[in-house]
PDB file of C-alpha atoms in Angstrom:
ATOM      1  CA  MET A   1      -0.399  -0.004   0.008  1.00 43.00           C
ATOM      2  CA  THR A   2       2.941   2.255   0.762  1.00 43.00           C
ATOM      3  CA  GLY A   3       4.662   1.309  -2.334  1.00 47.00           C
ATOM      4  CA  GLN A   4       1.368   2.254  -4.354  1.00 51.00           C
ATOM      5  CA  PHE A   5       1.316   5.598  -2.215  1.00 46.00           C
ATOM      6  CA  LEU A   6       5.258   6.052  -3.314  1.00 49.00           C
ATOM      7  CA  ARG A   7       4.474   5.471  -7.026  1.00 52.00           C
ATOM      8  CA  LYS A   8       1.449   7.807  -7.018  1.00 53.00           C
ATOM      9  CA  MET A   9       3.798  10.687  -5.684  1.00 51.00           C
ATOM     10  CA  GLY A  10       6.506   9.777  -8.280  1.00 50.00           C
ATOM     11  CA  ALA A  11       3.578   9.654 -11.183  1.00 50.00           C
ATOM     12  CA  ILE A  12       2.424  13.512  -9.858  1.00 53.00           C
ATOM     13  CA  SER A  13       5.870  14.626  -9.939  1.00 50.00           C
ATOM     14  CA  ALA A  14       6.280  13.256 -13.482  1.00 50.00           C
ATOM     15  CA  ALA A  15       3.029  15.164 -14.286  1.00 51.00           C
ATOM     16  CA  ALA A  16       4.293  18.086 -12.655  1.00 50.00           C
ATOM     17  CA  MET A  17       7.492  18.056 -15.239  1.00 48.00           C
ATOM     18  CA  ALA A  18       5.092  17.509 -18.170  1.00 47.00           C
ATOM     19  CA  LEU A  19       3.323  21.036 -17.834  1.00 46.00           C
ATOM     20  CA  ALA A  20       4.538  22.148 -21.347  1.00 41.00           C
ATOM     21  CA  PRO A  21       2.200  20.268 -23.434  1.00 41.00           C
ATOM     22  CA  ALA A  22       4.897  19.925 -26.224  1.00 42.00           C
ATOM     23  CA  LEU A  23       7.261  17.849 -24.030  1.00 44.00           C
ATOM     24  CA  ALA A  24       4.571  15.718 -22.684  1.00 42.00           C
ATOM     25  CA  SER A  25       3.685  15.066 -26.234  1.00 42.00           C
ATOM     26  CA  ALA A  26       7.100  14.011 -27.332  1.00 42.00           C
ATOM     27  CA  GLN A  27       7.493  11.961 -24.316  1.00 46.00           C
ATOM     28  CA  ASP A  28       4.270   9.864 -24.981  1.00 47.00           C
ATOM     29  CA  GLU A  29       5.564   9.679 -28.476  1.00 42.00           C
ATOM     30  CA  PHE A  30       9.061   8.541 -28.579  1.00 40.00           C
ATOM     31  CA  GLY A  31       9.898   8.003 -24.758  1.00 42.00           C
ATOM     32  CA  GLY A  32       6.783   6.045 -23.419  1.00 46.00           C
ATOM     33  CA  ALA A  33       6.640   3.834 -26.293  1.00 43.00           C
ATOM     34  CA  SER A  34       9.894   2.700 -26.909  1.00 52.00           C
ATOM     35  CA  PRO A  35      11.818   1.245 -24.200  1.00 70.00           C
ATOM     36  CA  GLY A  36      15.532  -0.398 -24.776  1.00 89.00           C
ATOM     37  CA  HIS A  37      16.922   2.780 -26.097  1.00 90.00           C
ATOM     38  CA  PRO A  38      17.066   6.394 -25.781  1.00 88.00           C
ATOM     39  CA  VAL A  39      15.004   8.551 -28.362  1.00 86.00           C
ATOM     40  CA  ALA A  40      14.807  12.009 -29.836  1.00 85.00           C
ATOM     41  CA  GLY A  41      12.843  14.364 -27.676  1.00 86.00           C
ATOM     42  CA  GLN A  42      13.302  12.144 -24.371  1.00 86.00           C
ATOM     43  CA  TYR A  43      13.172  13.993 -21.241  1.00 85.00           C
ATOM     44  CA  HIS A  44      12.588  10.981 -18.765  1.00 88.00           C
ATOM     45  CA  LEU A  45      14.676   8.047 -17.859  1.00 91.00           C
ATOM     46  CA  GLN A  46      14.147   5.120 -20.222  1.00 92.00           C
ATOM     47  CA  PRO A  47      11.168   2.622 -19.380  1.00 91.00           C
ATOM     48  CA  SER A  48      11.722   0.261 -16.798  1.00 93.00           C
ATOM     49  CA  VAL A  49      11.708  -3.469 -17.482  1.00 94.00           C
ATOM     50  CA  THR A  50      13.437  -4.504 -14.318  1.00 93.00           C
ATOM     51  CA  PRO A  51      13.057  -4.361 -10.295  1.00 90.00           C
ATOM     52  CA  ILE A  52      16.112  -2.019  -9.958  1.00 91.00           C
ATOM     53  CA  MET A  53      14.992   0.239 -12.516  1.00 92.00           C
ATOM     54  CA  ASP A  54      11.767   0.275 -10.927  1.00 90.00           C
ATOM     55  CA  SER A  55      13.295   1.248  -7.754  1.00 89.00           C
ATOM     56  CA  ILE A  56      15.375   4.188  -9.473  1.00 92.00           C
ATOM     57  CA  VAL A  57      12.558   5.441 -11.096  1.00 92.00           C
ATOM     58  CA  ALA A  58      10.414   5.608  -7.762  1.00 90.00           C
ATOM     59  CA  PHE A  59      13.266   7.268  -6.169  1.00 91.00           C
ATOM     60  CA  HIS A  60      13.692   9.663  -9.012  1.00 92.00           C
ATOM     61  CA  ASP A  61      10.259  10.565  -9.628  1.00 92.00           C
ATOM     62  CA  GLY A  62       9.437  10.395  -5.869  1.00 89.00           C
ATOM     63  CA  ILE A  63      11.812  11.648  -3.068  1.00 89.00           C
ATOM     64  CA  LEU A  64      14.431  13.337  -5.321  1.00 91.00           C
ATOM     65  CA  MET A  65      11.493  15.450  -7.411  1.00 92.00           C
ATOM     66  CA  TRP A  66       9.904  16.391  -4.060  1.00 92.00           C
ATOM     67  CA  THR A  67      13.053  17.438  -2.434  1.00 91.00           C
ATOM     68  CA  ILE A  68      14.584  19.462  -5.316  1.00 92.00           C
ATOM     69  CA  THR A  69      11.137  21.173  -5.623  1.00 95.00           C
ATOM     70  CA  PHE A  70      11.225  21.901  -1.942  1.00 92.00           C
ATOM     71  CA  ILE A  71      14.610  23.704  -2.079  1.00 92.00           C
ATOM     72  CA  VAL A  72      14.075  25.289  -5.451  1.00 96.00           C
ATOM     73  CA  VAL A  73      10.988  26.649  -4.241  1.00 97.00           C
ATOM     74  CA  LEU A  74      12.495  27.771  -0.371  1.00 93.00           C
ATOM     75  CA  VAL A  75      15.888  29.054  -2.428  1.00 94.00           C
ATOM     76  CA  LEU A  76      13.419  31.263  -4.533  1.00 97.00           C
ATOM     77  CA  VAL A  77      11.484  32.266  -2.009  1.00 97.00           C
ATOM     78  CA  LEU A  78      14.256  33.374   0.229  1.00 93.00           C
ATOM     79  CA  LEU A  79      15.842  35.238  -2.420  1.00 96.00           C
ATOM     80  CA  MET A  80      13.068  37.142  -3.519  1.00 96.00           C
ATOM     81  CA  TRP A  81      11.972  37.898   0.148  1.00 94.00           C
ATOM     82  CA  ILE A  82      15.659  39.341   1.056  1.00 92.00           C
ATOM     83  CA  VAL A  83      15.634  41.280  -2.447  1.00 93.00           C
ATOM     84  CA  TYR A  84      12.165  42.688  -1.322  1.00 93.00           C
ATOM     85  CA  ARG A  85      12.933  43.640   2.328  1.00 89.00           C
ATOM     86  CA  TYR A  86      16.457  44.087   2.675  1.00 88.00           C
ATOM     87  CA  ASN A  87      17.074  46.177  -0.678  1.00 89.00           C
ATOM     88  CA  ALA A  88      18.966  49.683  -0.369  1.00 88.00           C
ATOM     89  CA  LYS A  89      16.353  51.969  -0.941  1.00 89.00           C
ATOM     90  CA  ARG A  90      14.424  50.530   2.389  1.00 88.00           C
ATOM     91  CA  ASN A  91      17.563  50.241   4.288  1.00 86.00           C
ATOM     92  CA  PRO A  92      19.754  53.157   3.511  1.00 86.00           C
ATOM     93  CA  VAL A  93      21.729  52.200   6.653  1.00 86.00           C
ATOM     94  CA  PRO A  94      23.060  48.721   6.359  1.00 82.00           C
ATOM     95  CA  ALA A  95      22.635  46.321   9.510  1.00 81.00           C
ATOM     96  CA  GLY A  96      25.686  46.033  11.863  1.00 83.00           C
ATOM     97  CA  PHE A  97      25.482  42.456  13.176  1.00 82.00           C
ATOM     98  CA  THR A  98      28.084  40.074  11.596  1.00 85.00           C
ATOM     99  CA  HIS A  99      26.355  36.606  12.118  1.00 86.00           C
ATOM    100  CA  ASN A 100      23.236  34.811  13.812  1.00 90.00           C
ATOM    101  CA  THR A 101      23.535  31.710  15.532  1.00 93.00           C
ATOM    102  CA  MET A 102      19.945  30.424  15.154  1.00 94.00           C
ATOM    103  CA  VAL A 103      20.336  31.164  10.830  1.00 90.00           C
ATOM    104  CA  GLU A 104      23.611  29.327  11.053  1.00 93.00           C
ATOM    105  CA  ILE A 105      22.416  26.370  13.043  1.00 95.00           C
ATOM    106  CA  VAL A 106      19.286  26.022  10.404  1.00 93.00           C
ATOM    107  CA  TRP A 107      21.334  26.293   7.352  1.00 90.00           C
ATOM    108  CA  THR A 108      23.852  23.810   8.589  1.00 95.00           C
ATOM    109  CA  VAL A 109      21.216  21.662  10.149  1.00 96.00           C
ATOM    110  CA  LEU A 110      18.578  21.492   6.935  1.00 91.00           C
ATOM    111  CA  PRO A 111      21.391  20.487   4.165  1.00 91.00           C
ATOM    112  CA  ILE A 112      22.124  17.707   6.192  1.00 95.00           C
ATOM    113  CA  VAL A 113      18.515  16.694   7.110  1.00 92.00           C
ATOM    114  CA  MET A 114      18.315  16.465   3.381  1.00 90.00           C
ATOM    115  CA  LEU A 115      20.942  14.442   2.418  1.00 92.00           C
ATOM    116  CA  ILE A 116      20.148  11.794   4.873  1.00 92.00           C
ATOM    117  CA  ILE A 117      16.841  11.972   3.137  1.00 88.00           C
ATOM    118  CA  ILE A 118      18.434  11.345  -0.369  1.00 90.00           C
ATOM    119  CA  ALA A 119      21.005   8.786   0.839  1.00 91.00           C
ATOM    120  CA  ILE A 120      19.217   6.429   2.755  1.00 88.00           C
ATOM    121  CA  PRO A 121      16.917   5.296  -0.345  1.00 87.00           C
ATOM    122  CA  SER A 122      19.947   6.209  -2.541  1.00 89.00           C
ATOM    123  CA  PHE A 123      22.441   3.356  -1.013  1.00 89.00           C
ATOM    124  CA  GLY A 124      19.698   0.968  -1.026  1.00 86.00           C
ATOM    125  CA  VAL A 125      19.143   1.135  -4.407  1.00 87.00           C
ATOM    126  CA  LEU A 126      23.134   0.899  -5.257  1.00 88.00           C
ATOM    127  CA  SER A 127      23.090  -1.875  -2.498  1.00 88.00           C
ATOM    128  CA  ASP A 128      20.465  -3.719  -4.752  1.00 87.00           C
ATOM    129  CA  GLN A 129      22.084  -3.998  -7.992  1.00 89.00           C
ATOM    130  CA  LEU A 130      25.447  -5.536  -6.309  1.00 91.00           C
ATOM    131  CA  THR A 131      23.770  -8.143  -3.877  1.00 90.00           C
ATOM    132  CA  THR A 132      22.574 -10.949  -6.192  1.00 91.00           C
ATOM    133  CA  PRO A 133      19.263 -12.604  -5.283  1.00 90.00           C
ATOM    134  CA  ASP A 134      19.213 -15.647  -3.794  1.00 87.00           C
ATOM    135  CA  GLY A 135      15.392 -16.126  -3.654  1.00 82.00           C
ATOM    136  CA  GLU A 136      14.920 -15.779  -0.059  1.00 80.00           C
ATOM    137  CA  ARG A 137      16.764 -12.345   1.171  1.00 75.00           C
ATOM    138  CA  LYS A 138      14.860  -8.796   0.846  1.00 73.00           C
ATOM    139  CA  TYR A 139      16.836  -6.277  -0.239  1.00 69.00           C
ATOM    140  CA  LEU A 140      16.954  -2.710   1.196  1.00 67.00           C
ATOM    141  CA  GLY A 141      16.149  -0.529  -1.667  1.00 68.00           C
ATOM    142  CA  SER A 142      13.492  -3.263  -2.709  1.00 66.00           C
ATOM    143  CA  ASN A 143      11.833  -2.802   0.859  1.00 69.00           C
ATOM    144  CA  ILE A 144      11.863   1.049   0.563  1.00 70.00           C
ATOM    145  CA  PHE A 145      10.451   1.007  -2.531  1.00 74.00           C
ATOM    146  CA  SER A 146       8.104  -1.698  -2.580  1.00 71.00           C
ATOM    147  CA  PHE A 147       7.996  -2.461   1.337  1.00 69.00           C
ATOM    148  CA  GLY A 148       8.403  -6.270   0.712  1.00 67.00           C
ATOM    149  CA  GLU A 149       5.868  -6.770  -1.814  1.00 73.00           C
ATOM    150  CA  LEU A 150       8.824  -7.633  -4.303  1.00 77.00           C
ATOM    151  CA  GLU A 151      10.132 -11.417  -4.744  1.00 82.00           C
ATOM    152  CA  VAL A 152      13.443 -12.236  -6.992  1.00 88.00           C
ATOM    153  CA  PRO A 153      14.232 -15.297  -7.775  1.00 91.00           C
ATOM    154  CA  ALA A 154      17.588 -16.730  -7.510  1.00 93.00           C
ATOM    155  CA  PRO A 155      19.990 -16.581 -10.669  1.00 95.00           C
ATOM    156  CA  GLU A 156      19.349 -19.315 -13.180  1.00 95.00           C
ATOM    157  CA  LEU A 157      21.789 -17.987 -15.920  1.00 97.00           C
ATOM    158  CA  THR A 158      24.983 -16.506 -15.197  1.00 97.00           C
ATOM    159  CA  ILE A 159      26.948 -14.227 -17.958  1.00 98.00           C
ATOM    160  CA  LYS A 160      30.598 -12.979 -17.962  1.00 98.00           C
ATOM    161  CA  ALA A 161      30.816  -9.730 -19.914  1.00 98.00           C
ATOM    162  CA  THR A 162      34.465  -8.798 -20.647  1.00 98.00           C
ATOM    163  CA  GLY A 163      35.269  -5.182 -21.871  1.00 97.00           C
ATOM    164  CA  GLN A 164      37.929  -5.174 -24.965  1.00 97.00           C
ATOM    165  CA  GLN A 165      39.219  -2.287 -26.776  1.00 95.00           C
ATOM    166  CA  TRP A 166      36.639  -1.568 -27.892  1.00 94.00           C
ATOM    167  CA  TYR A 167      33.640  -4.045 -27.889  1.00 97.00           C
ATOM    168  CA  TRP A 168      32.681  -7.122 -25.784  1.00 98.00           C
ATOM    169  CA  ASP A 169      32.733 -10.533 -25.387  1.00 98.00           C
ATOM    170  CA  TYR A 170      30.192 -12.822 -23.683  1.00 98.00           C
ATOM    171  CA  GLU A 171      30.210 -16.091 -22.226  1.00 98.00           C
ATOM    172  CA  TYR A 172      27.452 -18.292 -20.957  1.00 97.00           C
ATOM    173  CA  VAL A 173      29.375 -19.459 -18.062  1.00 97.00           C
ATOM    174  CA  ASP A 174      27.042 -22.668 -17.576  1.00 94.00           C
ATOM    175  CA  ASP A 175      27.343 -23.591 -20.968  1.00 95.00           C
ATOM    176  CA  ASP A 176      30.660 -23.005 -21.709  1.00 95.00           C
ATOM    177  CA  LEU A 177      29.651 -20.835 -24.901  1.00 97.00           C
ATOM    178  CA  ALA A 178      30.765 -17.652 -26.068  1.00 97.00           C
ATOM    179  CA  LEU A 179      30.498 -15.104 -28.489  1.00 97.00           C
ATOM    180  CA  THR A 180      31.477 -11.771 -29.344  1.00 97.00           C
ATOM    181  CA  GLN A 181      29.583  -8.075 -29.847  1.00 97.00           C
ATOM    182  CA  ILE A 182      30.706  -5.330 -32.232  1.00 97.00           C
ATOM    183  CA  MET A 183      29.010  -2.306 -33.077  1.00 97.00           C
ATOM    184  CA  LEU A 184      27.795  -2.058 -36.707  1.00 96.00           C
ATOM    185  CA  ASN A 185      28.966   0.590 -39.084  1.00 95.00           C
ATOM    186  CA  GLU A 186      26.239   2.553 -40.694  1.00 95.00           C
ATOM    187  CA  GLU A 187      26.594   0.863 -43.914  1.00 95.00           C
ATOM    188  CA  ASP A 188      25.795  -2.309 -42.091  1.00 95.00           C
ATOM    189  CA  ARG A 189      23.189  -1.324 -39.822  1.00 95.00           C
ATOM    190  CA  THR A 190      21.219   0.171 -43.143  1.00 95.00           C
ATOM    191  CA  SER A 191      21.679  -2.996 -45.141  1.00 94.00           C
ATOM    192  CA  LYS A 192      20.867  -5.479 -42.227  1.00 92.00           C
ATOM    193  CA  LYS A 193      18.938  -3.813 -39.495  1.00 93.00           C
ATOM    194  CA  PRO A 194      17.811  -0.483 -40.614  1.00 93.00           C
ATOM    195  CA  GLY A 195      15.300  -0.657 -37.896  1.00 91.00           C
ATOM    196  CA  GLN A 196      17.854  -0.478 -35.210  1.00 93.00           C
ATOM    197  CA  PRO A 197      19.349   2.657 -33.458  1.00 93.00           C
ATOM    198  CA  ARG A 198      22.311   4.235 -34.895  1.00 93.00           C
ATOM    199  CA  LEU A 199      25.584   3.575 -32.839  1.00 94.00           C
ATOM    200  CA  LEU A 200      23.636   1.075 -30.990  1.00 95.00           C
ATOM    201  CA  ALA A 201      23.075  -1.580 -33.231  1.00 96.00           C
ATOM    202  CA  VAL A 202      25.424  -4.627 -32.924  1.00 96.00           C
ATOM    203  CA  ASP A 203      26.246  -7.988 -35.038  1.00 95.00           C
ATOM    204  CA  ASN A 204      25.756 -10.499 -32.162  1.00 96.00           C
ATOM    205  CA  GLU A 205      23.173  -9.550 -29.480  1.00 97.00           C
ATOM    206  CA  LEU A 206      23.416 -11.124 -26.247  1.00 97.00           C
ATOM    207  CA  VAL A 207      20.550 -13.676 -25.743  1.00 98.00           C
ATOM    208  CA  VAL A 208      18.561 -14.129 -22.380  1.00 97.00           C
ATOM    209  CA  PRO A 209      15.624 -15.590 -21.179  1.00 97.00           C
ATOM    210  CA  VAL A 210      12.401 -13.165 -19.932  1.00 97.00           C
ATOM    211  CA  ASP A 211      11.375 -13.338 -16.486  1.00 95.00           C
ATOM    212  CA  THR A 212      14.896 -14.957 -15.474  1.00 96.00           C
ATOM    213  CA  THR A 213      17.201 -13.601 -12.691  1.00 95.00           C
ATOM    214  CA  VAL A 214      21.005 -13.447 -14.784  1.00 97.00           C
ATOM    215  CA  ARG A 215      23.793 -13.257 -13.080  1.00 97.00           C
ATOM    216  CA  VAL A 216      26.193 -10.949 -14.926  1.00 97.00           C
ATOM    217  CA  GLN A 217      30.131 -10.880 -14.188  1.00 97.00           C
ATOM    218  CA  VAL A 218      31.858  -7.992 -15.515  1.00 98.00           C
ATOM    219  CA  THR A 219      35.553  -7.710 -15.991  1.00 97.00           C
ATOM    220  CA  ALA A 220      37.960  -6.265 -18.681  1.00 97.00           C
ATOM    221  CA  ASP A 221      41.329  -7.688 -20.538  1.00 96.00           C
ATOM    222  CA  PRO A 222      43.884  -7.805 -18.149  1.00 95.00           C
ATOM    223  CA  MET A 223      46.038  -5.971 -20.867  1.00 94.00           C
ATOM    224  CA  GLY A 224      43.176  -3.461 -21.622  1.00 94.00           C
ATOM    225  CA  VAL A 225      41.568  -0.192 -19.819  1.00 96.00           C
ATOM    226  CA  ILE A 226      38.708   0.083 -17.415  1.00 97.00           C
ATOM    227  CA  HIS A 227      35.033  -0.031 -19.015  1.00 97.00           C
ATOM    228  CA  ALA A 228      31.742   0.213 -17.466  1.00 97.00           C
ATOM    229  CA  PHE A 229      29.053  -2.342 -18.199  1.00 97.00           C
ATOM    230  CA  ALA A 230      25.552  -0.184 -18.382  1.00 97.00           C
ATOM    231  CA  VAL A 231      22.134  -1.027 -19.412  1.00 97.00           C
ATOM    232  CA  PRO A 232      19.486   2.056 -18.679  1.00 95.00           C
ATOM    233  CA  SER A 233      16.215   0.080 -19.141  1.00 95.00           C
ATOM    234  CA  PHE A 234      17.710  -2.906 -16.612  1.00 95.00           C
ATOM    235  CA  GLY A 235      19.099   0.177 -13.973  1.00 93.00           C
ATOM    236  CA  ILE A 236      22.376  -1.592 -13.922  1.00 95.00           C
ATOM    237  CA  LYS A 237      25.864   0.168 -14.227  1.00 95.00           C
ATOM    238  CA  ILE A 238      29.073  -1.467 -13.018  1.00 96.00           C
ATOM    239  CA  ASP A 239      33.064  -1.043 -13.716  1.00 97.00           C
ATOM    240  CA  ALA A 240      34.797  -3.690 -15.508  1.00 97.00           C
ATOM    241  CA  VAL A 241      38.271  -3.459 -14.364  1.00 97.00           C
ATOM    242  CA  PRO A 242      41.342  -5.661 -15.476  1.00 97.00           C
ATOM    243  CA  GLY A 243      41.778  -8.176 -13.037  1.00 95.00           C
ATOM    244  CA  ARG A 244      38.788  -7.829 -10.844  1.00 96.00           C
ATOM    245  CA  LEU A 245      35.694  -9.681 -11.542  1.00 97.00           C
ATOM    246  CA  ASN A 246      32.438  -7.440 -10.418  1.00 97.00           C
ATOM    247  CA  GLU A 247      29.052  -8.881 -10.117  1.00 97.00           C
ATOM    248  CA  THR A 248      25.489  -7.474 -10.765  1.00 96.00           C
ATOM    249  CA  TRP A 249      22.161  -8.746 -12.104  1.00 96.00           C
ATOM    250  CA  PHE A 250      19.161  -8.409 -13.905  1.00 95.00           C
ATOM    251  CA  ASN A 251      15.520  -9.903 -14.093  1.00 95.00           C
ATOM    252  CA  SER A 252      13.725  -8.476 -17.191  1.00 95.00           C
ATOM    253  CA  ARG A 253       9.683  -8.899 -17.329  1.00 94.00           C
ATOM    254  CA  GLU A 254       9.659  -7.935 -20.814  1.00 94.00           C
ATOM    255  CA  THR A 255      11.000  -9.260 -24.149  1.00 95.00           C
ATOM    256  CA  GLY A 256      12.568  -6.874 -26.631  1.00 95.00           C
ATOM    257  CA  ILE A 257      16.366  -5.577 -27.004  1.00 96.00           C
ATOM    258  CA  PHE A 258      17.764  -3.449 -24.614  1.00 97.00           C
ATOM    259  CA  TYR A 259      20.875  -1.125 -25.342  1.00 97.00           C
ATOM    260  CA  GLY A 260      23.431   0.162 -23.088  1.00 96.00           C
ATOM    261  CA  GLN A 261      26.743   1.575 -23.464  1.00 96.00           C
ATOM    262  CA  CYS A 262      30.272   1.517 -21.906  1.00 97.00           C
ATOM    263  CA  SER A 263      29.567   4.223 -19.550  1.00 95.00           C
ATOM    264  CA  GLU A 264      33.806   4.854 -18.454  1.00 94.00           C
ATOM    265  CA  LEU A 265      35.762   7.177 -20.687  1.00 94.00           C
ATOM    266  CA  CYS A 266      38.091   4.392 -21.885  1.00 95.00           C
ATOM    267  CA  GLY A 267      40.059   5.368 -25.208  1.00 93.00           C
ATOM    268  CA  LYS A 268      39.468   6.371 -28.522  1.00 93.00           C
ATOM    269  CA  ASP A 269      36.455   4.546 -29.682  1.00 94.00           C
ATOM    270  CA  HIS A 270      34.614   4.681 -26.300  1.00 95.00           C
ATOM    271  CA  ALA A 271      31.821   5.838 -28.231  1.00 94.00           C
ATOM    272  CA  PHE A 272      31.272   3.091 -30.169  1.00 96.00           C
ATOM    273  CA  MET A 273      30.923   0.438 -27.628  1.00 96.00           C
ATOM    274  CA  PRO A 274      27.182  -0.514 -27.344  1.00 97.00           C
ATOM    275  CA  ILE A 275      25.806  -3.278 -25.589  1.00 97.00           C
ATOM    276  CA  ALA A 276      22.444  -5.027 -26.958  1.00 97.00           C
ATOM    277  CA  VAL A 277      20.536  -7.589 -24.766  1.00 97.00           C
ATOM    278  CA  ARG A 278      17.942  -9.366 -26.497  1.00 97.00           C
ATOM    279  CA  VAL A 279      15.163 -10.580 -24.025  1.00 97.00           C
ATOM    280  CA  VAL A 280      13.364 -13.794 -25.558  1.00 97.00           C
ATOM    281  CA  THR A 281      10.470 -15.935 -24.253  1.00 97.00           C
ATOM    282  CA  LYS A 282      12.140 -19.015 -21.938  1.00 97.00           C
ATOM    283  CA  GLU A 283      11.019 -21.298 -24.780  1.00 97.00           C
ATOM    284  CA  GLN A 284      12.692 -19.259 -27.643  1.00 97.00           C
ATOM    285  CA  TYR A 285      15.882 -19.120 -25.021  1.00 97.00           C
ATOM    286  CA  ALA A 286      15.689 -23.282 -24.785  1.00 97.00           C
ATOM    287  CA  THR A 287      15.921 -23.049 -28.215  1.00 97.00           C
ATOM    288  CA  PHE A 288      18.441 -20.649 -28.985  1.00 97.00           C
ATOM    289  CA  ILE A 289      20.847 -22.138 -26.702  1.00 97.00           C
ATOM    290  CA  ALA A 290      20.344 -26.022 -27.901  1.00 96.00           C
ATOM    291  CA  ALA A 291      21.021 -24.800 -31.145  1.00 96.00           C
ATOM    292  CA  PHE A 292      24.146 -22.779 -29.886  1.00 96.00           C
ATOM    293  CA  LYS A 293      25.500 -25.675 -28.174  1.00 95.00           C
ATOM    294  CA  ALA A 294      25.051 -27.943 -31.512  1.00 94.00           C
ATOM    295  CA  GLY A 295      26.330 -25.500 -33.929  1.00 87.00           C
ATOM    296  CA  ASP A 296      27.381 -21.854 -33.646  1.00 91.00           C
ATOM    297  CA  TYR A 297      26.026 -18.036 -32.729  1.00 94.00           C
ATOM    298  CA  ASN A 298      24.818 -17.816 -36.214  1.00 93.00           C
ATOM    299  CA  ALA A 299      22.790 -21.104 -36.337  1.00 93.00           C
ATOM    300  CA  ALA A 300      21.188 -20.675 -32.963  1.00 94.00           C
ATOM    301  CA  ASN A 301      20.396 -17.120 -34.097  1.00 93.00           C
ATOM    302  CA  ALA A 302      18.493 -18.476 -36.847  1.00 93.00           C
ATOM    303  CA  THR A 303      16.207 -19.875 -34.272  1.00 94.00           C
ATOM    304  CA  LEU A 304      14.977 -16.427 -33.317  1.00 93.00           C
ATOM    305  CA  ALA A 305      12.816 -13.967 -35.137  1.00 89.00           C
ATOM    306  CA  ALA A 306      15.577 -11.905 -37.886  1.00 87.00           C
ATOM    307  CA  VAL A 307      16.140  -8.228 -35.923  1.00 84.00           C
ATOM    308  CA  GLN A 308      14.915  -5.339 -38.578  1.00 77.00           C
TER     309      GLN A 308
END
């Protein structure tokens, strides 16, 4: 019940942001109907398809928006009042005091209270993406925003993502299978996948099943540089560090292709290092992985509908 209340607060905040009809129209036309990648005219976060992103959206639209709005209004009112009340015309002789103890206490304590209000749920959401579910444990962020209504099953699939210069290698750890994912240049994209977004379309999408908790182990080539694995619709972002194995997870409730990018400035082709995760039904994934084991990625990909 409380979680629903917070979500309604978030919806009210989002509606307040959409006061300009043109912006609201753009969001409905572009941002609301195309999850998985950014679109022109979008001003809000990418649509959520995972529990972690649900928490991020609730945090952003609820607590953060209300807190920011309160601070902006408070500062604006104080500024206007001071300009009106203490201008040179009304006060030709300046006041002689140097400080006010009560004012100093208020402007020290109030920001601390604000930071605590923001920090507690923020750390909860950060903790969520770093704590892989075990099917039983409740999570701090989830508890804050759903109040225990959410249950996430233990991982059924483990993917290892390795950042290279400048592309991604993936391994299906449990099945000892691997693929390389490289961005399509504009000529290949328009000829092979014209419906996919520019600078995000790749040759080989990472295929995972829907409604399944996926553990993602992230690292970088030992001889390479630091990257970051980030998929906005999943609400995950974690560094890929040479010699270190980081871990995050996601559980997508929708099928489709969800795009991300390397989010660490990693070199000359940092901007050309997209991430593409294709979420399919469990039946399609079973067929895909069986064909992958029997042949190769192309044979497995042929079992799925062609990406246009």
